[in-house]
Each structure stands twice: as C-alpha cells, then as structure tokens.
PDB file of C-alpha atoms in Angstrom:
ATOM      1  CA  MET A   1       9.028 220.874  62.777  1.00 49.00           C
ATOM      2  CA  ALA A   2      10.419 217.935  62.075  1.00 48.00           C
ATOM      3  CA  ALA A   3      10.127 216.167  65.484  1.00 46.00           C
ATOM      4  CA  LEU A   4       6.007 216.261  64.238  1.00 40.00           C
ATOM      5  CA  ARG A   5       5.807 213.493  61.993  1.00 42.00           C
ATOM      6  CA  ARG A   6       6.038 211.597  64.814  1.00 43.00           C
ATOM      7  CA  ASN A   7       2.899 209.441  64.998  1.00 41.00           C
ATOM      8  CA  ARG A   8      -0.130 208.086  67.384  1.00 41.00           C
ATOM      9  CA  ALA A   9       1.560 204.890  67.333  1.00 44.00           C
ATOM     10  CA  THR A  10       4.840 205.653  68.743  1.00 48.00           C
ATOM     11  CA  ARG A  11       3.140 206.744  71.663  1.00 46.00           C
ATOM     12  CA  ALA A  12       0.857 204.165  71.341  1.00 45.00           C
ATOM     13  CA  ASN A  13       3.455 201.622  71.861  1.00 46.00           C
ATOM     14  CA  ARG A  14       4.430 203.053  75.067  1.00 46.00           C
ATOM     15  CA  VAL A  15       1.321 201.909  77.029  1.00 42.00           C
ATOM     16  CA  ALA A  16       1.043 198.423  77.578  1.00 40.00           C
ATOM     17  CA  ASP A  17      -1.705 197.218  79.334  1.00 41.00           C
ATOM     18  CA  GLN A  18      -3.704 200.140  80.788  1.00 37.00           C
ATOM     19  CA  ARG A  19      -1.728 200.487  83.746  1.00 40.00           C
ATOM     20  CA  GLN A  20       2.682 200.030  83.946  1.00 41.00           C
ATOM     21  CA  LEU A  21       5.533 201.273  86.007  1.00 39.00           C
ATOM     22  CA  ALA A  22       6.397 204.340  84.707  1.00 38.00           C
ATOM     23  CA  PHE A  23      10.140 205.073  84.577  1.00 41.00           C
ATOM     24  CA  ASP A  24      12.315 208.336  84.226  1.00 47.00           C
ATOM     25  CA  MET A  25      13.362 208.208  80.641  1.00 48.00           C
ATOM     26  CA  PRO A  26      15.058 210.489  79.605  1.00 53.00           C
ATOM     27  CA  SER A  27      12.773 212.492  76.176  1.00 59.00           C
ATOM     28  CA  SER A  28      15.478 212.170  72.945  1.00 75.00           C
ATOM     29  CA  PRO A  29      14.585 216.842  71.973  1.00 86.00           C
ATOM     30  CA  SER A  30      15.049 217.425  68.546  1.00 88.00           C
ATOM     31  CA  TYR A  31      18.170 219.969  68.151  1.00 94.00           C
ATOM     32  CA  ALA A  32      17.507 220.378  64.027  1.00 93.00           C
ATOM     33  CA  THR A  33      17.991 224.519  63.401  1.00 93.00           C
ATOM     34  CA  GLU A  34      14.594 224.350  62.150  1.00 93.00           C
ATOM     35  CA  ASP A  35      13.072 223.194  65.502  1.00 92.00           C
ATOM     36  CA  PHE A  36      14.229 225.862  67.180  1.00 95.00           C
ATOM     37  CA  VAL A  37      11.588 228.235  68.877  1.00 91.00           C
ATOM     38  CA  THR A  38      12.405 231.575  67.815  1.00 93.00           C
ATOM     39  CA  SER A  39      11.350 234.536  69.439  1.00 92.00           C
ATOM     40  CA  GLU A  40      12.440 238.627  70.074  1.00 93.00           C
ATOM     41  CA  GLY A  41      14.049 236.857  74.055  1.00 93.00           C
ATOM     42  CA  ASN A  42      16.577 234.644  72.307  1.00 96.00           C
ATOM     43  CA  LYS A  43      16.776 235.664  69.108  1.00 97.00           C
ATOM     44  CA  THR A  44      20.082 237.274  69.386  1.00 97.00           C
ATOM     45  CA  ALA A  45      21.862 233.686  70.896  1.00 98.00           C
ATOM     46  CA  ARG A  46      20.431 231.898  67.301  1.00 97.00           C
ATOM     47  CA  ASP A  47      22.393 234.540  66.010  1.00 97.00           C
ATOM     48  CA  LEU A  48      24.933 234.154  67.822  1.00 98.00           C
ATOM     49  CA  ALA A  49      24.865 230.191  66.698  1.00 97.00           C
ATOM     50  CA  VAL A  50      24.093 230.623  63.058  1.00 96.00           C
ATOM     51  CA  GLN A  51      27.235 233.209  62.882  1.00 96.00           C
ATOM     52  CA  LEU A  52      29.919 232.741  64.642  1.00 97.00           C
ATOM     53  CA  ALA A  53      33.380 232.105  62.847  1.00 97.00           C
ATOM     54  CA  TRP A  54      36.747 233.164  63.544  1.00 96.00           C
ATOM     55  CA  PRO A  55      38.432 235.699  64.058  1.00 96.00           C
ATOM     56  CA  ILE A  56      36.140 235.782  66.694  1.00 96.00           C
ATOM     57  CA  PRO A  57      37.347 234.100  69.183  1.00 97.00           C
ATOM     58  CA  VAL A  58      34.687 233.106  71.030  1.00 98.00           C
ATOM     59  CA  GLY A  59      29.879 232.345  71.154  1.00 98.00           C
ATOM     60  CA  LEU A  60      28.458 233.502  74.908  1.00 98.00           C
ATOM     61  CA  VAL A  61      25.126 232.541  75.210  1.00 98.00           C
ATOM     62  CA  VAL A  62      23.300 233.118  78.843  1.00 98.00           C
ATOM     63  CA  GLY A  63      20.272 231.983  79.773  1.00 97.00           C
ATOM     64  CA  GLU A  64      18.426 230.075  82.720  1.00 95.00           C
ATOM     65  CA  ARG A  65      18.094 226.215  82.827  1.00 94.00           C
ATOM     66  CA  ALA A  66      15.975 224.853  80.017  1.00 93.00           C
ATOM     67  CA  ALA A  67      16.234 227.554  77.488  1.00 95.00           C
ATOM     68  CA  GLY A  68      18.103 226.383  74.460  1.00 95.00           C
ATOM     69  CA  LYS A  69      21.109 227.046  75.482  1.00 97.00           C
ATOM     70  CA  SER A  70      22.076 222.816  74.160  1.00 97.00           C
ATOM     71  CA  HIS A  71      19.573 223.122  71.309  1.00 97.00           C
ATOM     72  CA  LEU A  72      21.713 225.937  70.587  1.00 98.00           C
ATOM     73  CA  ALA A  73      25.218 223.814  71.004  1.00 97.00           C
ATOM     74  CA  HIS A  74      24.446 221.256  68.737  1.00 97.00           C
ATOM     75  CA  MET A  75      23.119 223.831  65.800  1.00 97.00           C
ATOM     76  CA  MET A  76      26.489 224.936  66.033  1.00 97.00           C
ATOM     77  CA  ALA A  77      28.201 222.099  66.125  1.00 97.00           C
ATOM     78  CA  ASP A  78      26.132 220.509  63.279  1.00 97.00           C
ATOM     79  CA  ARG A  79      27.532 224.084  61.063  1.00 97.00           C
ATOM     80  CA  PHE A  80      31.602 222.549  61.338  1.00 97.00           C
ATOM     81  CA  GLU A  81      33.694 220.032  60.070  1.00 94.00           C
ATOM     82  CA  HIS A  82      34.603 218.720  63.455  1.00 94.00           C
ATOM     83  CA  ALA A  83      32.739 219.828  67.246  1.00 95.00           C
ATOM     84  CA  VAL A  84      35.390 219.027  69.999  1.00 95.00           C
ATOM     85  CA  TRP A  85      32.650 218.949  73.131  1.00 95.00           C
ATOM     86  CA  LEU A  86      34.714 219.798  76.481  1.00 94.00           C
ATOM     87  CA  LYS A  87      33.857 216.845  78.603  1.00 88.00           C
ATOM     88  CA  GLN A  88      34.461 216.498  82.582  1.00 75.00           C
ATOM     89  CA  GLY A  89      38.417 215.622  83.014  1.00 62.00           C
ATOM     90  CA  VAL A  90      38.752 214.974  79.424  1.00 64.00           C
ATOM     91  CA  LEU A  91      41.331 217.215  77.371  1.00 66.00           C
ATOM     92  CA  GLY A  92      42.819 214.955  74.915  1.00 67.00           C
ATOM     93  CA  GLY A  93      39.912 215.980  72.205  1.00 83.00           C
ATOM     94  CA  LEU A  94      42.374 219.434  71.907  1.00 92.00           C
ATOM     95  CA  SER A  95      44.629 217.680  69.830  1.00 90.00           C
ATOM     96  CA  ASP A  96      42.072 217.341  67.514  1.00 90.00           C
ATOM     97  CA  LEU A  97      40.936 221.706  67.539  1.00 95.00           C
ATOM     98  CA  ASP A  98      42.131 223.001  63.839  1.00 95.00           C
ATOM     99  CA  ALA A  99      40.715 225.766  61.000  1.00 95.00           C
ATOM    100  CA  ARG A 100      37.292 223.216  60.035  1.00 95.00           C
ATOM    101  CA  SER A 101      36.602 223.013  64.158  1.00 96.00           C
ATOM    102  CA  ILE A 102      34.256 224.569  66.951  1.00 97.00           C
ATOM    103  CA  LEU A 103      34.430 223.890  70.394  1.00 97.00           C
ATOM    104  CA  ILE A 104      31.665 223.065  72.891  1.00 97.00           C
ATOM    105  CA  ILE A 105      31.265 224.140  75.955  1.00 97.00           C
ATOM    106  CA  ASP A 106      28.077 223.552  76.978  1.00 96.00           C
ATOM    107  CA  GLY A 107      27.653 224.575  80.953  1.00 96.00           C
ATOM    108  CA  LEU A 108      30.365 226.720  81.772  1.00 97.00           C
ATOM    109  CA  GLU A 109      29.419 226.509  85.140  1.00 96.00           C
ATOM    110  CA  THR A 110      30.049 223.103  85.340  1.00 95.00           C
ATOM    111  CA  PHE A 111      33.199 223.648  84.830  1.00 94.00           C
ATOM    112  CA  MET A 112      34.328 225.237  87.866  1.00 94.00           C
ATOM    113  CA  GLY A 113      35.687 222.093  90.172  1.00 92.00           C
ATOM    114  CA  ASP A 114      39.018 222.758  89.306  1.00 92.00           C
ATOM    115  CA  GLY A 115      38.627 226.383  89.185  1.00 94.00           C
ATOM    116  CA  GLY A 116      37.918 226.461  85.842  1.00 94.00           C
ATOM    117  CA  ASP A 117      41.256 225.439  84.785  1.00 94.00           C
ATOM    118  CA  ALA A 118      40.267 222.906  82.462  1.00 93.00           C
ATOM    119  CA  VAL A 119      38.025 225.874  79.970  1.00 95.00           C
ATOM    120  CA  PHE A 120      41.118 228.119  80.062  1.00 96.00           C
ATOM    121  CA  HIS A 121      43.305 225.256  78.683  1.00 94.00           C
ATOM    122  CA  ALA A 122      40.757 224.524  76.484  1.00 95.00           C
ATOM    123  CA  LEU A 123      40.088 228.058  75.855  1.00 96.00           C
ATOM    124  CA  GLU A 124      44.390 228.104  74.645  1.00 96.00           C
ATOM    125  CA  ALA A 125      44.170 225.313  71.967  1.00 96.00           C
ATOM    126  CA  ALA A 126      41.500 226.701  70.902  1.00 96.00           C
ATOM    127  CA  ARG A 127      42.699 230.265  70.490  1.00 96.00           C
ATOM    128  CA  ALA A 128      46.413 228.202  68.989  1.00 96.00           C
ATOM    129  CA  ALA A 129      44.398 226.470  66.080  1.00 97.00           C
ATOM    130  CA  GLN A 130      42.315 228.994  65.535  1.00 97.00           C
ATOM    131  CA  ALA A 131      39.002 228.005  66.412  1.00 97.00           C
ATOM    132  CA  PRO A 132      36.105 229.708  67.805  1.00 97.00           C
ATOM    133  CA  VAL A 133      34.695 228.542  70.701  1.00 98.00           C
ATOM    134  CA  PHE A 134      30.882 228.415  71.675  1.00 98.00           C
ATOM    135  CA  VAL A 135      30.272 228.056  75.617  1.00 98.00           C
ATOM    136  CA  THR A 136      26.888 228.239  77.219  1.00 98.00           C
ATOM    137  CA  SER A 137      26.170 229.375  80.750  1.00 98.00           C
ATOM    138  CA  ARG A 138      23.396 229.583  83.177  1.00 97.00           C
ATOM    139  CA  GLU A 139      25.258 232.166  85.285  1.00 96.00           C
ATOM    140  CA  PRO A 140      27.905 235.400  83.113  1.00 97.00           C
ATOM    141  CA  PRO A 141      31.132 233.878  83.884  1.00 96.00           C
ATOM    142  CA  GLU A 142      32.105 237.611  86.368  1.00 96.00           C
ATOM    143  CA  ALA A 143      29.813 235.526  88.406  1.00 96.00           C
ATOM    144  CA  LEU A 144      31.736 232.512  88.582  1.00 96.00           C
ATOM    145  CA  ALA A 145      35.450 231.427  90.660  1.00 94.00           C
ATOM    146  CA  PHE A 146      37.793 232.049  87.966  1.00 96.00           C
ATOM    147  CA  ARG A 147      41.127 231.349  89.558  1.00 94.00           C
ATOM    148  CA  LYS A 148      42.740 232.269  86.432  1.00 93.00           C
ATOM    149  CA  PRO A 149      41.970 235.752  85.289  1.00 94.00           C
ATOM    150  CA  ASP A 150      43.097 235.346  81.571  1.00 95.00           C
ATOM    151  CA  ALA A 151      40.434 232.492  81.441  1.00 95.00           C
ATOM    152  CA  LEU A 152      38.023 235.910  81.915  1.00 95.00           C
ATOM    153  CA  SER A 153      39.356 237.793  79.583  1.00 95.00           C
ATOM    154  CA  ARG A 154      39.505 234.780  76.714  1.00 95.00           C
ATOM    155  CA  LEU A 155      35.546 235.240  77.626  1.00 96.00           C
ATOM    156  CA  ARG A 156      34.925 238.187  77.233  1.00 95.00           C
ATOM    157  CA  ALA A 157      36.588 238.262  74.154  1.00 92.00           C
ATOM    158  CA  GLY A 158      34.058 237.687  71.748  1.00 94.00           C
ATOM    159  CA  ARG A 159      29.995 237.660  71.657  1.00 97.00           C
ATOM    160  CA  ARG A 160      27.593 238.070  74.059  1.00 98.00           C
ATOM    161  CA  ALA A 161      23.934 236.948  73.480  1.00 98.00           C
ATOM    162  CA  GLU A 162      21.213 236.411  76.613  1.00 97.00           C
ATOM    163  CA  ILE A 163      18.412 234.605  76.589  1.00 97.00           C
ATOM    164  CA  GLN A 164      15.681 236.420  78.380  1.00 95.00           C
ATOM    165  CA  PRO A 165      12.631 235.841  80.356  1.00 92.00           C
ATOM    166  CA  PRO A 166       9.462 233.863  77.310  1.00 90.00           C
ATOM    167  CA  ASP A 167       7.126 235.962  76.552  1.00 88.00           C
ATOM    168  CA  ASP A 168       3.801 233.884  76.379  1.00 85.00           C
ATOM    169  CA  ALA A 169       4.132 233.242  72.687  1.00 86.00           C
ATOM    170  CA  LEU A 170       7.349 231.749  72.860  1.00 88.00           C
ATOM    171  CA  LEU A 171       6.242 229.694  76.487  1.00 87.00           C
ATOM    172  CA  ALA A 172       3.468 228.573  74.103  1.00 85.00           C
ATOM    173  CA  ALA A 173       5.475 227.404  71.220  1.00 87.00           C
ATOM    174  CA  ILE A 174       8.508 225.750  73.430  1.00 89.00           C
ATOM    175  CA  ALA A 175       5.347 224.127  75.687  1.00 87.00           C
ATOM    176  CA  VAL A 176       4.331 222.055  71.757  1.00 85.00           C
ATOM    177  CA  LYS A 177       8.413 221.210  71.410  1.00 88.00           C
ATOM    178  CA  LEU A 178       8.875 219.831  75.201  1.00 88.00           C
ATOM    179  CA  PHE A 179       5.404 217.905  74.901  1.00 86.00           C
ATOM    180  CA  THR A 180       6.044 217.025  70.160  1.00 86.00           C
ATOM    181  CA  ASP A 181       9.828 215.924  72.342  1.00 87.00           C
ATOM    182  CA  ARG A 182       7.863 213.453  74.569  1.00 85.00           C
ATOM    183  CA  GLN A 183       6.267 212.003  71.709  1.00 83.00           C
ATOM    184  CA  LEU A 184       2.590 213.344  73.454  1.00 80.00           C
ATOM    185  CA  LEU A 185      -0.161 214.705  71.785  1.00 77.00           C
ATOM    186  CA  VAL A 186      -1.729 217.533  74.127  1.00 80.00           C
ATOM    187  CA  GLU A 187      -5.181 219.200  72.719  1.00 80.00           C
ATOM    188  CA  ALA A 188      -5.334 222.553  72.889  1.00 78.00           C
ATOM    189  CA  ASP A 189      -7.054 224.085  75.044  1.00 81.00           C
ATOM    190  CA  ILE A 190      -4.570 221.764  77.855  1.00 82.00           C
ATOM    191  CA  ALA A 191      -2.105 223.409  76.717  1.00 81.00           C
ATOM    192  CA  HIS A 192      -3.131 227.257  76.815  1.00 82.00           C
ATOM    193  CA  TYR A 193      -4.847 225.407  80.565  1.00 84.00           C
ATOM    194  CA  LEU A 194      -1.706 224.955  81.737  1.00 84.00           C
ATOM    195  CA  LEU A 195       0.264 227.928  80.058  1.00 84.00           C
ATOM    196  CA  GLY A 196      -2.201 230.612  81.954  1.00 84.00           C
ATOM    197  CA  ARG A 197      -1.606 229.022  85.910  1.00 84.00           C
ATOM    198  CA  VAL A 198       2.575 228.121  85.631  1.00 82.00           C
ATOM    199  CA  GLU A 199       4.468 230.345  85.670  1.00 84.00           C
ATOM    200  CA  ARG A 200       6.108 231.943  83.157  1.00 82.00           C
ATOM    201  CA  SER A 201      10.178 230.157  83.000  1.00 87.00           C
ATOM    202  CA  TYR A 202      11.993 227.790  80.912  1.00 92.00           C
ATOM    203  CA  GLY A 203      13.141 225.393  83.796  1.00 92.00           C
ATOM    204  CA  GLN A 204       9.711 225.003  84.850  1.00 90.00           C
ATOM    205  CA  LEU A 205       6.829 224.238  82.008  1.00 90.00           C
ATOM    206  CA  ALA A 206      10.370 221.237  81.296  1.00 91.00           C
ATOM    207  CA  ASP A 207       9.324 220.308  84.856  1.00 92.00           C
ATOM    208  CA  LEU A 208       5.439 219.679  84.822  1.00 90.00           C
ATOM    209  CA  THR A 209       5.714 218.143  80.591  1.00 89.00           C
ATOM    210  CA  ALA A 210       8.001 215.465  82.256  1.00 90.00           C
ATOM    211  CA  GLN A 211       5.692 215.406  85.319  1.00 91.00           C
ATOM    212  CA  ILE A 212       2.654 215.097  83.228  1.00 90.00           C
ATOM    213  CA  ASP A 213       4.935 212.176  80.674  1.00 89.00           C
ATOM    214  CA  LYS A 214       5.453 210.793  84.173  1.00 91.00           C
ATOM    215  CA  ARG A 215       1.950 209.981  85.338  1.00 90.00           C
ATOM    216  CA  ALA A 216      -0.382 209.152  82.032  1.00 87.00           C
ATOM    217  CA  LEU A 217       1.822 206.589  81.891  1.00 87.00           C
ATOM    218  CA  GLU A 218       1.978 205.214  85.489  1.00 88.00           C
ATOM    219  CA  ALA A 219      -2.308 205.914  84.789  1.00 83.00           C
ATOM    220  CA  GLY A 220      -2.347 204.451  81.132  1.00 84.00           C
ATOM    221  CA  ARG A 221      -3.746 206.795  79.735  1.00 81.00           C
ATOM    222  CA  SER A 222      -4.012 209.506  77.657  1.00 83.00           C
ATOM    223  CA  ILE A 223      -3.551 213.686  78.797  1.00 86.00           C
ATOM    224  CA  THR A 224      -7.006 215.039  79.800  1.00 86.00           C
ATOM    225  CA  LYS A 225      -7.512 218.750  81.427  1.00 87.00           C
ATOM    226  CA  PRO A 226      -8.147 216.667  84.885  1.00 88.00           C
ATOM    227  CA  LEU A 227      -5.240 214.868  84.722  1.00 90.00           C
ATOM    228  CA  ALA A 228      -2.797 218.156  83.867  1.00 88.00           C
ATOM    229  CA  GLY A 229      -4.696 219.650  86.541  1.00 89.00           C
ATOM    230  CA  GLN A 230      -4.162 217.263  89.297  1.00 90.00           C
ATOM    231  CA  VAL A 231      -0.113 217.002  87.939  1.00 91.00           C
ATOM    232  CA  LEU A 232       0.002 220.406  88.203  1.00 90.00           C
ATOM    233  CA  ALA A 233      -1.810 220.889  91.714  1.00 90.00           C
ATOM    234  CA  ASP A 234       0.874 218.398  93.195  1.00 89.00           C
ATOM    235  CA  PHE A 235       4.016 220.620  90.896  1.00 83.00           C
ATOM    236  CA  GLU A 236       2.909 223.882  93.029  1.00 83.00           C
ATOM    237  CA  ALA A 237       2.673 221.748  95.729  1.00 82.00           C
ATOM    238  CA  GLY A 238       6.013 220.502  96.304  1.00 73.00           C
ATOM    239  CA  GLN A 239       7.210 224.017  94.711  1.00 66.00           C
ATOM    240  CA  ASP A 240       5.859 225.862  97.855  1.00 52.00           C
ATOM    241  CA  ASN A 241       7.226 222.725 100.605  1.00 52.00           C
ATOM    242  CA  ALA A 242      10.940 223.788  97.863  1.00 48.00           C
ATOM    243  CA  ASP A 243      10.511 227.616  99.133  1.00 48.00           C
ATOM    244  CA  ARG A 244       9.367 226.946 102.712  1.00 41.00           C
ATOM    245  CA  HIS A 245      12.902 224.917 102.903  1.00 39.00           C
ATOM    246  CA  ASP A 246      15.368 227.595 101.175  1.00 41.00           C
TER     247      ASP A 246
END
C-alpha cells in the first residue's frame, strides 16, 4: 500500500509527553487506486469505477456507511481531465461540464432536502454535456423521495453496483487500511483479536478504529491488547445503550 510508507516517527510526533488531550481530528485516508481493498463483495463496484464512460450516462454504487464508496468516487474522478463534485446548494460548477468531464454525486441521500431537485438539474446538465455521472448512496434511489420522477429515471438509466457486507478476509484487509490511514501500527494478534469480536460491518469497524486511536492518544501509549479490549467493551456497551433507545 502507498500509505504504508509512513513510518513510526509520524505516529510518535502525535503523542507529546506521556499524556495529552485527544482531539477528534479526522484521519487522512488514502484514496489511491492501489489502496482500494478489493474482494468478491465489492469487485463489481470497483469495476464500475474504473470502466464507466460515456455513452453510459450514470454509474451508481450503493453500499453501507464506510464501505469505500467515497474512495471509489475519488478513483473515478482521477480518471478524468476535470471532475465536478456536486455540493450542497452549489450548482455553478455544472456549467464547466463537457465531454472530458465527470460529475460526482457522493452521498445521494444527503441531497434530498429539496426533494432531489438539485440532483435532477445536475443530471440534466451532465446529459447535455455528454459527461458521465458517478453516484454513491447508502440507499437505493427507489427508497428516496424524489419530487421529480424523471430524476429517478435518469439514475436508473445507467449501471448499478451494490457493495455487499464484508467477508472475514475483506474486513481484515480494511482494518489494516483504517489503522494505516490513522498512522497506527497494530500488531497482527491485536487486529485478529478485534476482528473476532466486532460486528461484520464497515461502519462499526471504522468507528472502533477511531475510538482506539483516540483512547491511545489520551493515554499517551501504544495500542496493546488490554487497551483494545477495554475500548471494545466500552464500544459494545455504547452500542447496547443505543439499541435500547432506538
């Protein structure tokens, strides 16, 4: 992995003295194509990201939180001379679309505040420019409340891929990438210990990794099995409380 070239000194620089205040700083994930972890469950989605081109108007990837959809969107953007990312309340960039461009709608479900009207206008602009559109979503578009039926028709007009729940091998590989993105070096036995106890979920693994990173920084210590075990116990207790209040 390209991200694996970071060394231990980088991690050491994050820990001052023996104890420090831990801030919820976002990690810096690697979106390099070679760092996307591929398995049978996401291969179709990856293929879509590396193959989509006009005259196929739309490529849609559906998958749960933290399943790698944004990684695929960045891979797609890197293939084109110019990428236009749809942003909340901003439609001005659509005038820059042309046949050398790609329109990215990352997180379709987050653009539904206006009934999907902005998405519809973006799809129409891309169609007029003959620029393909790459869309990611946690939900199938049929489950979203589009005000204009034509918006749903446009999204159905291309190719669709669904990211399946991770198998054990994929979960293990993603765990390595998540820790690496956070510049964490974790012994293999600790990773196996966690993977044997965490729910098979992309989102839960991402949350657990973030909590372990935060706890290690707060304690000013490296990641050990006892520390990981305590974080896991607290994490599971928090999940149980959330479930009881659903």
